[in-house]
PDB file of N, CA and C in Angstrom:
ATOM      1  N   MET A   1    -134.600 105.599 130.328  1.00 69.00           N
ATOM      2  CA  MET A   1    -134.786 104.146 130.114  1.00 69.00           C
ATOM      3  C   MET A   1    -133.855 103.398 130.362  1.00 69.00           C
ATOM      4  N   SER A   2    -133.831 102.581 131.287  1.00 91.00           N
ATOM      5  CA  SER A   2    -132.849 101.212 131.608  1.00 91.00           C
ATOM      6  C   SER A   2    -132.863 100.111 130.446  1.00 91.00           C
ATOM      7  N   PHE A   3    -132.098  99.591 130.242  1.00 95.00           N
ATOM      8  CA  PHE A   3    -132.129  98.096 129.854  1.00 95.00           C
ATOM      9  C   PHE A   3    -131.401  97.134 130.784  1.00 95.00           C
ATOM     10  N   THR A   4    -132.373  96.154 130.900  1.00 97.00           N
ATOM     11  CA  THR A   4    -131.966  95.169 132.499  1.00 97.00           C
ATOM     12  C   THR A   4    -131.098  94.183 131.479  1.00 97.00           C
ATOM     13  N   ILE A   5    -130.659  93.047 132.378  1.00 97.00           N
ATOM     14  CA  ILE A   5    -130.168  91.976 132.169  1.00 97.00           C
ATOM     15  C   ILE A   5    -130.988  91.064 131.590  1.00 97.00           C
ATOM     16  N   ASP A   6    -132.662  91.312 132.025  1.00 97.00           N
ATOM     17  CA  ASP A   6    -134.084  90.487 131.745  1.00 97.00           C
ATOM     18  C   ASP A   6    -134.239  90.838 130.310  1.00 97.00           C
ATOM     19  N   ASP A   7    -133.777  91.953 129.938  1.00 97.00           N
ATOM     20  CA  ASP A   7    -134.650  92.715 128.607  1.00 97.00           C
ATOM     21  C   ASP A   7    -133.314  92.129 127.749  1.00 97.00           C
ATOM     22  N   LEU A   8    -132.162  92.184 128.278  1.00 97.00           N
ATOM     23  CA  LEU A   8    -131.108  91.337 126.944  1.00 97.00           C
ATOM     24  C   LEU A   8    -130.959  89.707 126.990  1.00 97.00           C
ATOM     25  N   MET A   9    -131.644  89.104 127.653  1.00 97.00           N
ATOM     26  CA  MET A   9    -132.364  87.741 127.930  1.00 97.00           C
ATOM     27  C   MET A   9    -133.212  87.876 127.224  1.00 97.00           C
ATOM     28  N   SER A  10    -134.061  88.407 126.872  1.00 97.00           N
ATOM     29  CA  SER A  10    -135.586  88.295 126.114  1.00 97.00           C
ATOM     30  C   SER A  10    -135.126  88.924 124.929  1.00 97.00           C
ATOM     31  N   LEU A  11    -134.060  89.536 124.546  1.00 96.00           N
ATOM     32  CA  LEU A  11    -133.685  89.679 123.039  1.00 96.00           C
ATOM     33  C   LEU A  11    -133.049  88.757 122.596  1.00 96.00           C
ATOM     34  N   LEU A  12    -132.231  87.935 123.504  1.00 96.00           N
ATOM     35  CA  LEU A  12    -131.357  86.682 122.837  1.00 96.00           C
ATOM     36  C   LEU A  12    -132.104  85.950 122.352  1.00 96.00           C
ATOM     37  N   VAL A  13    -133.224  85.635 123.511  1.00 97.00           N
ATOM     38  CA  VAL A  13    -134.271  84.115 123.334  1.00 97.00           C
ATOM     39  C   VAL A  13    -134.617  84.723 121.975  1.00 97.00           C
ATOM     40  N   SER A  14    -135.793  85.836 121.798  1.00 97.00           N
ATOM     41  CA  SER A  14    -136.468  85.916 120.898  1.00 97.00           C
ATOM     42  C   SER A  14    -135.661  86.110 119.094  1.00 97.00           C
ATOM     43  N   LYS A  15    -134.623  86.778 119.232  1.00 95.00           N
ATOM     44  CA  LYS A  15    -133.782  87.246 118.058  1.00 95.00           C
ATOM     45  C   LYS A  15    -132.518  86.643 117.824  1.00 95.00           C
ATOM     46  N   VAL A  16    -132.063  86.062 118.512  1.00 94.00           N
ATOM     47  CA  VAL A  16    -130.784  85.349 118.304  1.00 94.00           C
ATOM     48  C   VAL A  16    -130.747  83.995 118.453  1.00 94.00           C
ATOM     49  N   GLY A  17    -131.822  83.476 118.904  1.00 93.00           N
ATOM     50  CA  GLY A  17    -131.402  82.186 119.534  1.00 93.00           C
ATOM     51  C   GLY A  17    -131.231  81.076 120.691  1.00 93.00           C
ATOM     52  N   LEU A  18    -131.215  82.114 121.651  1.00 96.00           N
ATOM     53  CA  LEU A  18    -130.521  81.610 123.042  1.00 96.00           C
ATOM     54  C   LEU A  18    -131.891  80.444 123.527  1.00 96.00           C
ATOM     55  N   PRO A  19    -131.338  79.454 123.661  1.00 96.00           N
ATOM     56  CA  PRO A  19    -132.514  78.542 124.331  1.00 96.00           C
ATOM     57  C   PRO A  19    -132.985  79.026 125.953  1.00 96.00           C
ATOM     58  N   LYS A  20    -134.230  78.914 125.756  1.00 96.00           N
ATOM     59  CA  LYS A  20    -135.030  79.918 126.987  1.00 96.00           C
ATOM     60  C   LYS A  20    -134.719  79.461 128.193  1.00 96.00           C
ATOM     61  N   GLU A  21    -134.011  78.075 128.574  1.00 96.00           N
ATOM     62  CA  GLU A  21    -133.380  77.411 130.093  1.00 96.00           C
ATOM     63  C   GLU A  21    -132.037  77.655 129.948  1.00 96.00           C
ATOM     64  N   MET A  22    -131.390  78.688 129.103  1.00 95.00           N
ATOM     65  CA  MET A  22    -130.425  79.403 129.265  1.00 95.00           C
ATOM     66  C   MET A  22    -130.246  80.717 129.706  1.00 95.00           C
ATOM     67  N   ARG A  23    -131.507  81.226 129.895  1.00 97.00           N
ATOM     68  CA  ARG A  23    -131.513  82.338 130.548  1.00 97.00           C
ATOM     69  C   ARG A  23    -131.142  82.507 131.668  1.00 97.00           C
ATOM     70  N   THR A  24    -130.833  83.868 132.170  1.00 97.00           N
ATOM     71  CA  THR A  24    -129.313  84.142 133.105  1.00 97.00           C
ATOM     72  C   THR A  24    -129.730  85.692 133.530  1.00 97.00           C
ATOM     73  N   GLU A  25    -129.861  85.609 134.795  1.00 97.00           N
ATOM     74  CA  GLU A  25    -129.798  86.681 135.644  1.00 97.00           C
ATOM     75  C   GLU A  25    -128.369  87.173 136.142  1.00 97.00           C
ATOM     76  N   ASP A  26    -127.294  86.345 136.075  1.00 98.00           N
ATOM     77  CA  ASP A  26    -125.939  85.944 136.744  1.00 98.00           C
ATOM     78  C   ASP A  26    -125.178  87.234 135.783  1.00 98.00           C
ATOM     79  N   PRO A  27    -124.888  88.368 136.247  1.00 97.00           N
ATOM     80  CA  PRO A  27    -123.632  89.551 135.233  1.00 97.00           C
ATOM     81  C   PRO A  27    -122.373  89.234 134.602  1.00 97.00           C
ATOM     82  N   HIS A  28    -122.069  87.574 135.386  1.00 98.00           N
ATOM     83  CA  HIS A  28    -120.926  87.016 135.159  1.00 98.00           C
ATOM     84  C   HIS A  28    -120.450  86.290 134.071  1.00 98.00           C
ATOM     85  N   LYS A  29    -121.986  86.129 133.567  1.00 97.00           N
ATOM     86  CA  LYS A  29    -121.652  84.887 132.519  1.00 97.00           C
ATOM     87  C   LYS A  29    -121.475  85.236 131.574  1.00 97.00           C
ATOM     88  N   THR A  30    -120.195  84.918 130.509  1.00 95.00           N
ATOM     89  CA  THR A  30    -120.236  84.971 129.349  1.00 95.00           C
ATOM     90  C   THR A  30    -121.048  84.608 128.160  1.00 95.00           C
ATOM     91  N   PHE A  31    -120.849  85.542 127.127  1.00 90.00           N
ATOM     92  CA  PHE A  31    -121.426  85.068 125.948  1.00 90.00           C
ATOM     93  C   PHE A  31    -120.962  83.905 125.387  1.00 90.00           C
ATOM     94  N   GLY A  32    -119.953  83.422 125.580  1.00 91.00           N
ATOM     95  CA  GLY A  32    -119.630  82.018 125.384  1.00 91.00           C
ATOM     96  C   GLY A  32    -120.166  81.293 126.235  1.00 91.00           C
ATOM     97  N   ASP A  33    -120.383  81.600 127.388  1.00 95.00           N
ATOM     98  CA  ASP A  33    -120.623  80.519 128.652  1.00 95.00           C
ATOM     99  C   ASP A  33    -122.389  80.103 128.440  1.00 95.00           C
ATOM    100  N   LEU A  34    -122.705  81.284 127.704  1.00 95.00           N
ATOM    101  CA  LEU A  34    -124.316  80.812 127.003  1.00 95.00           C
ATOM    102  C   LEU A  34    -124.476  79.970 125.849  1.00 95.00           C
ATOM    103  N   GLY A  35    -123.222  79.247 125.473  1.00 93.00           N
ATOM    104  CA  GLY A  35    -123.241  78.636 124.280  1.00 93.00           C
ATOM    105  C   GLY A  35    -123.451  79.428 122.907  1.00 93.00           C
ATOM    106  N   LEU A  36    -123.365  80.733 122.964  1.00 94.00           N
ATOM    107  CA  LEU A  36    -123.537  81.682 121.577  1.00 94.00           C
ATOM    108  C   LEU A  36    -122.084  81.788 121.122  1.00 94.00           C
ATOM    109  N   ASP A  37    -122.438  82.023 119.799  1.00 93.00           N
ATOM    110  CA  ASP A  37    -121.006  82.208 119.314  1.00 93.00           C
ATOM    111  C   ASP A  37    -120.970  83.480 118.617  1.00 93.00           C
ATOM    112  N   SER A  38    -120.429  83.865 117.699  1.00 91.00           N
ATOM    113  CA  SER A  38    -119.151  84.950 117.126  1.00 91.00           C
ATOM    114  C   SER A  38    -120.896  85.726 116.169  1.00 91.00           C
ATOM    115  N   LEU A  39    -121.304  84.436 115.304  1.00 93.00           N
ATOM    116  CA  LEU A  39    -122.582  84.790 114.724  1.00 93.00           C
ATOM    117  C   LEU A  39    -123.824  85.086 115.480  1.00 93.00           C
ATOM    118  N   ALA A  40    -124.387  84.786 116.586  1.00 94.00           N
ATOM    119  CA  ALA A  40    -124.904  85.059 117.674  1.00 94.00           C
ATOM    120  C   ALA A  40    -124.774  86.319 117.624  1.00 94.00           C
ATOM    121  N   PHE A  41    -123.401  86.959 118.247  1.00 93.00           N
ATOM    122  CA  PHE A  41    -122.906  87.886 118.619  1.00 93.00           C
ATOM    123  C   PHE A  41    -123.438  89.461 117.331  1.00 93.00           C
ATOM    124  N   LEU A  42    -122.787  88.558 116.333  1.00 93.00           N
ATOM    125  CA  LEU A  42    -123.249  89.842 115.066  1.00 93.00           C
ATOM    126  C   LEU A  42    -124.907  90.085 114.751  1.00 93.00           C
ATOM    127  N   GLN A  43    -125.840  88.788 115.285  1.00 95.00           N
ATOM    128  CA  GLN A  43    -126.946  89.144 115.614  1.00 95.00           C
ATOM    129  C   GLN A  43    -127.347  89.927 116.249  1.00 95.00           C
ATOM    130  N   LEU A  44    -127.008  89.691 117.290  1.00 95.00           N
ATOM    131  CA  LEU A  44    -127.244  90.971 118.625  1.00 95.00           C
ATOM    132  C   LEU A  44    -127.026  92.098 118.029  1.00 95.00           C
ATOM    133  N   GLN A  45    -125.524  92.551 117.487  1.00 93.00           N
ATOM    134  CA  GLN A  45    -125.360  93.872 116.745  1.00 93.00           C
ATOM    135  C   GLN A  45    -126.489  94.365 115.804  1.00 93.00           C
ATOM    136  N   SER A  46    -126.732  93.512 115.101  1.00 94.00           N
ATOM    137  CA  SER A  46    -128.153  94.138 114.164  1.00 94.00           C
ATOM    138  C   SER A  46    -129.095  94.396 114.672  1.00 94.00           C
ATOM    139  N   GLU A  47    -129.691  93.439 115.493  1.00 95.00           N
ATOM    140  CA  GLU A  47    -130.644  93.927 116.661  1.00 95.00           C
ATOM    141  C   GLU A  47    -130.693  95.262 117.313  1.00 95.00           C
ATOM    142  N   LEU A  48    -129.492  95.636 117.782  1.00 94.00           N
ATOM    143  CA  LEU A  48    -129.306  96.647 118.341  1.00 94.00           C
ATOM    144  C   LEU A  48    -129.173  97.784 117.372  1.00 94.00           C
ATOM    145  N   GLN A  49    -128.706  97.763 116.424  1.00 93.00           N
ATOM    146  CA  GLN A  49    -128.882  98.651 115.817  1.00 93.00           C
ATOM    147  C   GLN A  49    -129.986  99.189 115.101  1.00 93.00           C
ATOM    148  N   ALA A  50    -130.986  98.358 114.760  1.00 95.00           N
ATOM    149  CA  ALA A  50    -132.191  98.361 114.241  1.00 95.00           C
ATOM    150  C   ALA A  50    -133.224  99.024 115.468  1.00 95.00           C
ATOM    151  N   MET A  51    -132.923  98.649 116.762  1.00 94.00           N
ATOM    152  CA  MET A  51    -133.695  99.193 117.947  1.00 94.00           C
ATOM    153  C   MET A  51    -133.012 100.172 118.175  1.00 94.00           C
ATOM    154  N   TYR A  52    -132.190 100.489 118.233  1.00 92.00           N
ATOM    155  CA  TYR A  52    -131.333 102.044 119.107  1.00 92.00           C
ATOM    156  C   TYR A  52    -130.344 102.808 117.819  1.00 92.00           C
ATOM    157  N   GLY A  53    -129.622 102.153 116.939  1.00 92.00           N
ATOM    158  CA  GLY A  53    -129.259 102.751 115.894  1.00 92.00           C
ATOM    159  C   GLY A  53    -127.524 102.942 116.540  1.00 92.00           C
ATOM    160  N   PHE A  54    -127.220 101.885 117.424  1.00 92.00           N
ATOM    161  CA  PHE A  54    -125.503 101.933 117.612  1.00 92.00           C
ATOM    162  C   PHE A  54    -125.195 100.180 117.421  1.00 92.00           C
ATOM    163  N   GLU A  55    -124.247  99.776 117.539  1.00 88.00           N
ATOM    164  CA  GLU A  55    -123.626  98.242 117.906  1.00 88.00           C
ATOM    165  C   GLU A  55    -122.434  98.621 118.946  1.00 88.00           C
ATOM    166  N   LEU A  56    -122.271  97.428 119.661  1.00 88.00           N
ATOM    167  CA  LEU A  56    -121.248  97.491 120.851  1.00 88.00           C
ATOM    168  C   LEU A  56    -119.708  96.962 120.008  1.00 88.00           C
ATOM    169  N   PRO A  57    -118.924  97.398 121.243  1.00 84.00           N
ATOM    170  CA  PRO A  57    -117.580  96.888 120.581  1.00 84.00           C
ATOM    171  C   PRO A  57    -117.586  95.568 120.072  1.00 84.00           C
ATOM    172  N   ASP A  58    -116.880  95.006 119.522  1.00 82.00           N
ATOM    173  CA  ASP A  58    -116.696  93.281 119.216  1.00 82.00           C
ATOM    174  C   ASP A  58    -115.155  92.932 118.986  1.00 82.00           C
ATOM    175  N   ASP A  59    -114.302  93.435 119.891  1.00 83.00           N
ATOM    176  CA  ASP A  59    -113.332  93.131 119.801  1.00 83.00           C
ATOM    177  C   ASP A  59    -112.832  91.787 120.547  1.00 83.00           C
ATOM    178  N   ARG A  60    -113.770  91.489 121.635  1.00 86.00           N
ATOM    179  CA  ARG A  60    -114.201  90.117 122.160  1.00 86.00           C
ATOM    180  C   ARG A  60    -115.213  89.821 122.377  1.00 86.00           C
ATOM    181  N   PRO A  61    -115.833  89.568 121.284  1.00 85.00           N
ATOM    182  CA  PRO A  61    -117.516  89.215 121.528  1.00 85.00           C
ATOM    183  C   PRO A  61    -117.916  88.095 122.662  1.00 85.00           C
ATOM    184  N   LEU A  62    -116.978  86.886 122.353  1.00 86.00           N
ATOM    185  CA  LEU A  62    -117.444  85.886 123.092  1.00 86.00           C
ATOM    186  C   LEU A  62    -117.047  85.901 124.661  1.00 86.00           C
ATOM    187  N   ALA A  63    -116.034  86.636 125.109  1.00 90.00           N
ATOM    188  CA  ALA A  63    -115.743  87.138 126.399  1.00 90.00           C
ATOM    189  C   ALA A  63    -116.434  88.171 127.287  1.00 90.00           C
ATOM    190  N   GLN A  64    -117.021  88.732 126.845  1.00 89.00           N
ATOM    191  CA  GLN A  64    -117.917  90.019 127.263  1.00 89.00           C
ATOM    192  C   GLN A  64    -118.973  89.563 128.092  1.00 89.00           C
ATOM    193  N   THR A  65    -119.005  89.534 129.089  1.00 94.00           N
ATOM    194  CA  THR A  65    -119.959  88.903 129.930  1.00 94.00           C
ATOM    195  C   THR A  65    -121.291  90.165 130.005  1.00 94.00           C
ATOM    196  N   VAL A  66    -122.582  89.315 130.307  1.00 95.00           N
ATOM    197  CA  VAL A  66    -124.067  89.691 130.481  1.00 95.00           C
ATOM    198  C   VAL A  66    -123.854  91.314 130.740  1.00 95.00           C
ATOM    199  N   GLY A  67    -123.272  91.007 132.010  1.00 97.00           N
ATOM    200  CA  GLY A  67    -123.306  92.831 132.876  1.00 97.00           C
ATOM    201  C   GLY A  67    -122.755  93.518 131.850  1.00 97.00           C
ATOM    202  N   ASP A  68    -121.380  92.924 131.461  1.00 94.00           N
ATOM    203  CA  ASP A  68    -120.726  94.178 130.475  1.00 94.00           C
ATOM    204  C   ASP A  68    -121.855  94.693 129.434  1.00 94.00           C
ATOM    205  N   ILE A  69    -122.303  93.416 128.682  1.00 94.00           N
ATOM    206  CA  ILE A  69    -122.880  93.775 127.396  1.00 94.00           C
ATOM    207  C   ILE A  69    -124.127  94.721 127.976  1.00 94.00           C
ATOM    208  N   THR A  70    -124.838  94.484 129.246  1.00 96.00           N
ATOM    209  CA  THR A  70    -125.911  95.701 129.819  1.00 96.00           C
ATOM    210  C   THR A  70    -125.872  96.798 130.052  1.00 96.00           C
ATOM    211  N   ALA A  71    -124.263  96.768 130.636  1.00 95.00           N
ATOM    212  CA  ALA A  71    -123.654  98.421 131.158  1.00 95.00           C
ATOM    213  C   ALA A  71    -123.304  98.904 130.038  1.00 95.00           C
ATOM    214  N   GLU A  72    -122.983  98.236 128.747  1.00 93.00           N
ATOM    215  CA  GLU A  72    -122.760  99.179 127.625  1.00 93.00           C
ATOM    216  C   GLU A  72    -124.103  99.839 126.811  1.00 93.00           C
ATOM    217  N   ILE A  73    -124.912  98.749 126.661  1.00 95.00           N
ATOM    218  CA  ILE A  73    -126.282  99.322 126.327  1.00 95.00           C
ATOM    219  C   ILE A  73    -126.635 100.670 126.641  1.00 95.00           C
ATOM    220  N   ASN A  74    -126.310 100.416 128.445  1.00 96.00           N
ATOM    221  CA  ASN A  74    -127.308 101.347 129.185  1.00 96.00           C
ATOM    222  C   ASN A  74    -126.338 102.883 129.119  1.00 96.00           C
ATOM    223  N   LYS A  75    -124.899 102.673 128.644  1.00 94.00           N
ATOM    224  CA  LYS A  75    -124.087 103.674 128.665  1.00 94.00           C
ATOM    225  C   LYS A  75    -124.505 104.270 127.125  1.00 94.00           C
ATOM    226  N   ARG A  76    -124.529 103.756 126.330  1.00 92.00           N
ATOM    227  CA  ARG A  76    -125.077 104.174 124.902  1.00 92.00           C
ATOM    228  C   ARG A  76    -126.161 104.651 124.893  1.00 92.00           C
ATOM    229  N   LEU A  77    -127.355 104.342 125.615  1.00 92.00           N
ATOM    230  CA  LEU A  77    -128.517 104.498 125.512  1.00 92.00           C
ATOM    231  C   LEU A  77    -128.904 106.352 126.388  1.00 92.00           C
ATOM    232  N   ALA A  78    -127.815 106.454 127.345  1.00 92.00           N
ATOM    233  CA  ALA A  78    -127.444 107.601 128.435  1.00 92.00           C
ATOM    234  C   ALA A  78    -127.076 108.890 127.177  1.00 92.00           C
ATOM    235  N   LYS A  79    -126.282 108.360 126.295  1.00 87.00           N
ATOM    236  CA  LYS A  79    -126.018 109.354 125.406  1.00 87.00           C
ATOM    237  C   LYS A  79    -126.620 109.868 124.271  1.00 87.00           C
ATOM    238  N   GLU A  80    -127.989 108.901 123.718  1.00 69.00           N
ATOM    239  CA  GLU A  80    -128.820 109.090 122.770  1.00 69.00           C
ATOM    240  C   GLU A  80    -129.537 110.396 123.287  1.00 69.00           C
ATOM    241  N   PRO A  81    -130.024 111.281 122.625  1.00 63.00           N
ATOM    242  CA  PRO A  81    -131.170 112.598 122.639  1.00 63.00           C
ATOM    243  C   PRO A  81    -132.557 111.889 122.794  1.00 63.00           C
ATOM    244  N   ALA A  82    -133.336 112.327 123.694  1.00 53.00           N
ATOM    245  CA  ALA A  82    -134.472 111.871 124.066  1.00 53.00           C
ATOM    246  C   ALA A  82    -135.227 111.796 122.785  1.00 53.00           C
ATOM    247  N   ALA A  83    -135.964 110.925 122.305  1.00 50.00           N
ATOM    248  CA  ALA A  83    -137.131 111.116 121.371  1.00 50.00           C
ATOM    249  C   ALA A  83    -138.453 111.434 121.993  1.00 50.00           C
TER     250      ALA A  83
END
């Protein structure tokens, strides 16, 4: 299973409140660049916990890039036992 930037954008639009016109495939865009705040990051954490059973590191949520977030999700998914 691979989690893509498009998957992240869909999740951000449908669950976190990212406006559709702000979707991006640029892996260098940060959470802050997308106009999202720390509350939106907490919402993303909640959605990931519900979907996959883990959260992302939150030491610098607004500075994390779309690519960093996607890579971390994929790293965590690779460690999860197959269901």
